[in-house]
Amino acid sequence: MKVRHIVLCLLSVSVIAPIFLYTDRVGTFLSLSSSRRNFLDDIAAFTLSGDTRHLNVLPQETSTVLKEPVGIVYSDHSTNSFSNDFQTTNTREHKSTRMLSATNEERQTQLHNPVAIRQVTDPASANLTPTLDSHSSASNHLAIKLEQQPTQSSGKIDQKGHSDNKSDRLTEPADAKVRHLKDQLIRAKVYLSLSPIKNNPHVTRELRLRIKEVSRALGDAANDTDLPKIAFEKLKAMEQSLEKVKQIQDDCAAMIKKLRAMLHSTEEQLRAHKKQTTFLTQLNAKTLPKGLHCLPLRLTTEYYSLNSSQQNFLNQEKLEDPWLYHYALFSDNVLAAAVVVNSTVSHAKHPSSHVFHIVTDRLNYAAMKMWFLGNPPGKATIQVQSIEEFTWLNSSYSPVLKQLGSPSMIDYYFRAYRASSDSNLKFRNPKYLSILNHLRFYLPEIFPKLNKVLFLDDDIVVQKDLSGLWSLDLKGNVNGAVETCGESFHRFDRYLNFSNPLISNNFDPHACGWAYGMNIFDLEEWRRQNITEVYHRWQKRNHDRQLWNLGTLPAGLITFWKRTFPLDRYWHVLGLGYNPNVKQREIERAAVIHYNGNLKPWLEIGISKYKNYWAKYIDYDLTYLRDCNINP
């Protein structure tokens, strides 16, 4: 029996005891696993700057608000050291993010060390936890430091981060992505032209596909906002393809050589396009729109349907009264002349005292008369004359008229094949062949009984009363004009050939130029100084165009040299026919605005923002304008 009892005891020790030990160990493991799970759940749901985020094993993406946790491992030799560090942390100024340190070794230690877990979950209990053994003591040397910044401070950092991003967006050009796409296209095309890429059909095919995709996505976009959403995907695809190609083609010298060749070719194309653009602009400026061609035809037909008594203007007795305000206007453009007259009369304090002398050619004479007969300018007086009425103006009297009729001059203006190579293309305008453009030098002969006359071009608009110009004291000068020498290119050397001794010995290259288009002329002083003869003498010397290019301004600068009185600048503002940057304030305060240049307001190429100043003096509801399809 004793032996049997002993055997049973041994059996129970050897079989049952391990079961209990195993069960206890399993329970301990389950307890640890449960504690670990609770611990991880607690940490996984911590709050940062008012935002609850979930931690996982993978590193989280960084943002302007939450940075990736940075671990700081403390190696202390006692739990008291850990507690002191933690207390010190609580008193320190908090940083913007929590920092978590945990390694695989630490996690394994924590699984077998509930004390370490309790230190993390309840740091205050660290002071009460004794050291168990060397192994647990070593595990206590690893801890996790958590620091949290108050929500208010975090908010400030968030605001700063957002403001920085906003400022970056504001400073970024509006067409940054568009330019990037264009650069990528250029790079792709350069790569396609290189031999290593050409010999790789797969890469070539891919690049061409990318070029086609990016070109379609780019379209006519000028700013990033014009790009479709798919453009950014195509941009990324192109970048990836270019990176592949870069691995194949790494010869920088070949790239540089190709880019230089492309740059040279582009510059040549740009030069050719600029030349062609200049020629086409000049050609457009010389042509007459269909509406302005239709208008005089309709007016002429209407004029000749009137009887003789209906073809005369009223108040013709005022035409030679020297005490009235007389205007000289030489034009073959009916609508332009109408704007000049209408704008002047609408701002005149005493319209009945203003007299307009309009001279035109034989072709537009009837149309010009019919327009003002049907649309009289209020109480103002109108006179319309044909240049053919001035029988005294012939080639034997006027050297310029003789020159304009010469075969060489006609050949110069009408041989179009030379126009593309002429550096002075703007002077090759047939309007210079018209004597209307040179009548301004014969004002005393045209108005023999007048003392003063205000000359106006047909491409001006009057915005204020001009009667004050007649009372100005020109101090013995013949011409009153606004000077234009604020810019270097408006001085004498811009218009005259100072390499010729006749010019260099008589004029100052830095002398200030002045504007034709709104000039008050003292005809009495003109006659006394015999200015017309001065003009004839210089025109004869310039028969071969060696002193100046054709045009009336160079001739005027010479003729009225030291005989011009400078007017205040606000009387006459220029540039609306070529300069899109004339200041709004200058335009509004000007008495006269001048559309000098090729971009006339009645042409489609006119600068759109200036057209309303001209168009508001036309009644587009008139039958003639509607029938000829003339619209604002």
mmCIF file of C-alpha atoms in Angstrom, residues 322-529:
data_model
loop_
_atom_site.group_PDB
_atom_site.id
_atom_site.type_symbol
_atom_site.label_atom_id
_atom_site.label_comp_id
_atom_site.label_asym_id
_atom_site.label_seq_id
_atom_site.Cartn_x
_atom_site.Cartn_y
_atom_site.Cartn_z
ATOM 1 C CA PRO A 322 -11.514 137.039 -88.189
ATOM 2 C CA TRP A 323 -13.143 137.519 -84.759
ATOM 3 C CA LEU A 324 -14.618 134.025 -84.703
ATOM 4 C CA TYR A 325 -12.948 130.720 -83.840
ATOM 5 C CA HIS A 326 -11.844 129.059 -87.068
ATOM 6 C CA TYR A 327 -10.803 125.416 -87.457
ATOM 7 C CA ALA A 328 -8.980 123.832 -90.394
ATOM 8 C CA LEU A 329 -9.682 120.138 -91.009
ATOM 9 C CA PHE A 330 -8.277 118.324 -94.055
ATOM 10 C CA SER A 331 -9.719 114.828 -94.444
ATOM 11 C CA ASP A 332 -11.160 112.245 -96.823
ATOM 12 C CA ASN A 333 -12.762 110.249 -93.978
ATOM 13 C CA VAL A 334 -16.383 111.328 -93.503
ATOM 14 C CA LEU A 335 -16.957 109.570 -90.189
ATOM 15 C CA ALA A 336 -13.669 110.770 -88.688
ATOM 16 C CA ALA A 337 -14.405 114.373 -89.678
ATOM 17 C CA ALA A 338 -17.860 114.057 -88.130
ATOM 18 C CA VAL A 339 -16.351 112.995 -84.789
ATOM 19 C CA VAL A 340 -13.946 115.947 -84.776
ATOM 20 C CA VAL A 341 -16.745 118.442 -85.434
ATOM 21 C CA ASN A 342 -19.265 116.857 -83.069
ATOM 22 C CA SER A 343 -16.820 116.543 -80.166
ATOM 23 C CA THR A 344 -15.633 120.154 -80.610
ATOM 24 C CA VAL A 345 -19.124 121.651 -80.773
ATOM 25 C CA SER A 346 -20.401 119.574 -77.829
ATOM 26 C CA HIS A 347 -17.760 121.151 -75.545
ATOM 27 C CA ALA A 348 -17.828 124.686 -76.979
ATOM 28 C CA LYS A 349 -19.135 127.381 -74.645
ATOM 29 C CA HIS A 350 -20.437 129.419 -77.582
ATOM 30 C CA PRO A 351 -21.034 127.049 -80.542
ATOM 31 C CA SER A 352 -22.337 129.820 -82.787
ATOM 32 C CA SER A 353 -18.869 131.448 -82.729
ATOM 33 C CA HIS A 354 -17.102 128.359 -84.121
ATOM 34 C CA VAL A 355 -16.476 127.880 -87.834
ATOM 35 C CA PHE A 356 -15.201 124.626 -89.370
ATOM 36 C CA HIS A 357 -13.374 124.681 -92.699
ATOM 37 C CA ILE A 358 -13.249 121.138 -94.090
ATOM 38 C CA VAL A 359 -11.190 120.413 -97.201
ATOM 39 C CA THR A 360 -11.443 117.023 -98.894
ATOM 40 C CA ASP A 361 -10.720 115.469 -102.278
ATOM 41 C CA ARG A 362 -13.005 115.306 -105.320
ATOM 42 C CA LEU A 363 -14.026 111.715 -104.578
ATOM 43 C CA ASN A 364 -15.419 112.484 -101.109
ATOM 44 C CA TYR A 365 -16.610 116.044 -101.648
ATOM 45 C CA ALA A 366 -20.308 115.233 -102.210
ATOM 46 C CA ALA A 367 -20.352 112.679 -99.382
ATOM 47 C CA MET A 368 -18.769 115.110 -96.921
ATOM 48 C CA LYS A 369 -21.272 117.849 -97.811
ATOM 49 C CA MET A 370 -24.217 115.479 -97.589
ATOM 50 C CA TRP A 371 -23.208 114.263 -94.156
ATOM 51 C CA PHE A 372 -23.142 117.754 -92.629
ATOM 52 C CA LEU A 373 -26.232 118.842 -94.530
ATOM 53 C CA GLY A 374 -28.101 115.913 -92.997
ATOM 54 C CA ASN A 375 -26.383 116.202 -89.607
ATOM 55 C CA PRO A 376 -25.673 119.907 -88.989
ATOM 56 C CA PRO A 377 -23.472 120.584 -85.915
ATOM 57 C CA GLY A 378 -25.919 122.760 -84.000
ATOM 58 C CA LYS A 379 -25.254 126.470 -84.254
ATOM 59 C CA ALA A 380 -21.706 126.077 -85.572
ATOM 60 C CA THR A 381 -20.869 126.981 -89.171
ATOM 61 C CA ILE A 382 -19.620 124.454 -91.702
ATOM 62 C CA GLN A 383 -17.733 124.923 -94.955
ATOM 63 C CA VAL A 384 -16.768 121.983 -97.190
ATOM 64 C CA GLN A 385 -14.321 122.563 -100.040
ATOM 65 C CA SER A 386 -12.642 120.372 -102.615
ATOM 66 C CA ILE A 387 -8.902 120.597 -103.066
ATOM 67 C CA GLU A 388 -9.483 121.070 -106.773
ATOM 68 C CA GLU A 389 -10.948 124.501 -105.972
ATOM 69 C CA PHE A 390 -7.436 125.757 -105.082
ATOM 70 C CA THR A 391 -6.292 126.499 -108.582
ATOM 71 C CA TRP A 392 -3.207 128.264 -107.288
ATOM 72 C CA LEU A 393 -1.952 124.951 -105.809
ATOM 73 C CA ASN A 394 -0.105 123.303 -108.692
ATOM 74 C CA SER A 395 3.230 121.637 -109.344
ATOM 75 C CA SER A 396 4.819 124.859 -110.598
ATOM 76 C CA TYR A 397 4.078 126.538 -107.271
ATOM 77 C CA SER A 398 4.442 123.632 -104.857
ATOM 78 C CA PRO A 399 7.632 121.512 -105.056
ATOM 79 C CA VAL A 400 6.063 118.803 -102.919
ATOM 80 C CA LEU A 401 3.167 118.459 -105.355
ATOM 81 C CA LYS A 402 5.671 118.021 -108.165
ATOM 82 C CA GLN A 403 7.576 115.388 -106.180
ATOM 83 C CA LEU A 404 4.431 113.470 -105.255
ATOM 84 C CA GLY A 405 3.515 113.085 -108.905
ATOM 85 C CA SER A 406 6.933 111.798 -109.967
ATOM 86 C CA PRO A 407 7.245 108.162 -111.192
ATOM 87 C CA SER A 408 9.941 107.360 -108.631
ATOM 88 C CA MET A 409 7.687 108.459 -105.764
ATOM 89 C CA ILE A 410 4.737 106.440 -107.039
ATOM 90 C CA ASP A 411 7.013 103.441 -107.485
ATOM 91 C CA TYR A 412 8.271 103.852 -103.912
ATOM 92 C CA TYR A 413 4.758 103.714 -102.476
ATOM 93 C CA PHE A 414 3.074 101.148 -104.685
ATOM 94 C CA ARG A 415 5.761 98.528 -105.301
ATOM 95 C CA ALA A 416 4.489 96.210 -102.559
ATOM 96 C CA TYR A 417 7.225 93.596 -102.977
ATOM 97 C CA ARG A 418 9.729 96.033 -101.477
ATOM 98 C CA ALA A 419 7.603 96.776 -98.443
ATOM 99 C CA SER A 420 8.686 93.709 -96.515
ATOM 100 C CA SER A 421 12.347 94.760 -96.618
ATOM 101 C CA ASP A 422 11.983 98.479 -95.975
ATOM 102 C CA SER A 423 13.204 99.494 -92.521
ATOM 103 C CA ASN A 424 11.057 102.638 -92.672
ATOM 104 C CA LEU A 425 7.856 100.875 -93.590
ATOM 105 C CA LYS A 426 5.591 103.224 -91.655
ATOM 106 C CA PHE A 427 6.529 106.107 -93.968
ATOM 107 C CA ARG A 428 5.491 104.080 -97.009
ATOM 108 C CA ASN A 429 1.853 104.962 -96.644
ATOM 109 C CA PRO A 430 0.005 106.221 -99.734
ATOM 110 C CA LYS A 431 -1.612 108.919 -97.601
ATOM 111 C CA TYR A 432 1.664 110.819 -98.006
ATOM 112 C CA LEU A 433 0.965 110.929 -101.734
ATOM 113 C CA SER A 434 -2.180 112.942 -101.042
ATOM 114 C CA ILE A 435 -1.770 116.672 -101.093
ATOM 115 C CA LEU A 436 -4.369 116.787 -98.308
ATOM 116 C CA ASN A 437 -1.577 115.770 -95.984
ATOM 117 C CA HIS A 438 0.514 118.777 -97.018
ATOM 118 C CA LEU A 439 -2.188 121.470 -97.058
ATOM 119 C CA ARG A 440 -1.209 122.433 -93.492
ATOM 120 C CA PHE A 441 1.781 124.291 -94.954
ATOM 121 C CA TYR A 442 -0.513 126.522 -97.060
ATOM 122 C CA LEU A 443 -2.889 127.857 -94.401
ATOM 123 C CA PRO A 444 -2.307 131.585 -95.179
ATOM 124 C CA GLU A 445 -3.097 130.944 -98.843
ATOM 125 C CA ILE A 446 -6.244 128.946 -98.011
ATOM 126 C CA PHE A 447 -7.508 131.516 -95.472
ATOM 127 C CA PRO A 448 -6.207 134.862 -96.723
ATOM 128 C CA LYS A 449 -8.539 136.958 -94.497
ATOM 129 C CA LEU A 450 -8.027 135.102 -91.194
ATOM 130 C CA ASN A 451 -5.546 136.007 -88.448
ATOM 131 C CA LYS A 452 -5.480 132.744 -86.487
ATOM 132 C CA VAL A 453 -6.644 129.241 -87.232
ATOM 133 C CA LEU A 454 -6.622 126.041 -85.192
ATOM 134 C CA PHE A 455 -5.451 123.072 -87.212
ATOM 135 C CA LEU A 456 -6.963 119.665 -86.271
ATOM 136 C CA ASP A 457 -6.145 116.193 -87.570
ATOM 137 C CA ASP A 458 -9.087 113.920 -88.372
ATOM 138 C CA ASP A 459 -7.968 111.279 -85.819
ATOM 139 C CA ILE A 460 -8.480 113.456 -82.736
ATOM 140 C CA VAL A 461 -11.314 113.848 -80.236
ATOM 141 C CA VAL A 462 -11.984 117.140 -78.453
ATOM 142 C CA GLN A 463 -12.925 116.872 -74.763
ATOM 143 C CA LYS A 464 -12.887 120.517 -73.579
ATOM 144 C CA ASP A 465 -13.625 124.002 -74.856
ATOM 145 C CA LEU A 466 -10.758 125.148 -77.091
ATOM 146 C CA SER A 467 -11.637 128.829 -77.459
ATOM 147 C CA GLY A 468 -8.885 129.789 -74.996
ATOM 148 C CA LEU A 469 -6.231 128.917 -77.577
ATOM 149 C CA TRP A 470 -7.095 131.992 -79.674
ATOM 150 C CA SER A 471 -6.282 134.327 -76.775
ATOM 151 C CA LEU A 472 -2.843 132.815 -76.136
ATOM 152 C CA ASP A 473 0.193 135.045 -76.649
ATOM 153 C CA LEU A 474 2.557 133.030 -78.842
ATOM 154 C CA LYS A 475 5.334 135.571 -78.169
ATOM 155 C CA GLY A 476 6.156 136.169 -81.828
ATOM 156 C CA ASN A 477 6.066 132.484 -82.769
ATOM 157 C CA VAL A 478 4.050 131.090 -85.647
ATOM 158 C CA ASN A 479 3.098 127.689 -84.275
ATOM 159 C CA GLY A 480 1.665 126.788 -80.870
ATOM 160 C CA ALA A 481 2.091 123.050 -80.131
ATOM 161 C CA VAL A 482 2.605 120.568 -77.319
ATOM 162 C CA GLU A 483 6.188 119.326 -77.043
ATOM 163 C CA THR A 484 6.824 115.585 -77.071
ATOM 164 C CA CYS A 485 10.433 115.354 -75.919
ATOM 165 C CA GLY A 486 9.664 113.521 -72.704
ATOM 166 C CA GLU A 487 11.040 110.499 -74.539
ATOM 167 C CA SER A 488 14.416 110.412 -76.295
ATOM 168 C CA PHE A 489 12.876 109.199 -79.555
ATOM 169 C CA HIS A 490 10.813 112.393 -79.878
ATOM 170 C CA ARG A 491 13.797 114.625 -80.442
ATOM 171 C CA PHE A 492 15.038 115.960 -83.757
ATOM 172 C CA ASP A 493 17.577 113.208 -84.396
ATOM 173 C CA ARG A 494 14.698 110.745 -84.546
ATOM 174 C CA TYR A 495 13.219 112.371 -87.642
ATOM 175 C CA LEU A 496 16.086 114.082 -89.424
ATOM 176 C CA ASN A 497 19.249 112.691 -91.008
ATOM 177 C CA PHE A 498 22.051 114.350 -89.030
ATOM 178 C CA SER A 499 24.700 112.575 -91.074
ATOM 179 C CA ASN A 500 23.892 115.086 -93.788
ATOM 180 C CA PRO A 501 25.729 118.418 -93.324
ATOM 181 C CA LEU A 502 22.665 120.423 -94.331
ATOM 182 C CA ILE A 503 20.875 119.051 -91.270
ATOM 183 C CA SER A 504 23.758 118.866 -88.781
ATOM 184 C CA ASN A 505 24.875 122.442 -89.532
ATOM 185 C CA ASN A 506 21.434 123.982 -89.079
ATOM 186 C CA PHE A 507 19.652 122.009 -86.339
ATOM 187 C CA ASP A 508 20.222 120.588 -82.879
ATOM 188 C CA PRO A 509 19.813 116.779 -82.727
ATOM 189 C CA HIS A 510 18.621 117.041 -79.106
ATOM 190 C CA ALA A 511 16.050 119.738 -79.796
ATOM 191 C CA CYS A 512 12.581 118.989 -78.543
ATOM 192 C CA GLY A 513 10.054 117.699 -81.033
ATOM 193 C CA TRP A 514 6.421 118.738 -80.988
ATOM 194 C CA ALA A 515 3.109 117.252 -82.079
ATOM 195 C CA TYR A 516 1.138 117.862 -85.233
ATOM 196 C CA GLY A 517 -2.610 117.333 -84.902
ATOM 197 C CA MET A 518 -3.724 120.211 -82.679
ATOM 198 C CA ASN A 519 -1.839 123.391 -83.525
ATOM 199 C CA ILE A 520 -2.768 127.046 -83.216
ATOM 200 C CA PHE A 521 -1.201 129.033 -86.059
ATOM 201 C CA ASP A 522 -0.706 132.803 -86.124
ATOM 202 C CA LEU A 523 -1.291 133.481 -89.813
ATOM 203 C CA GLU A 524 -0.265 137.130 -89.582
ATOM 204 C CA GLU A 525 3.143 136.189 -88.204
ATOM 205 C CA TRP A 526 3.328 133.390 -90.775
ATOM 206 C CA ARG A 527 2.943 135.861 -93.610
ATOM 207 C CA ARG A 528 5.365 138.311 -92.070
ATOM 208 C CA GLN A 529 8.116 135.656 -91.720
#
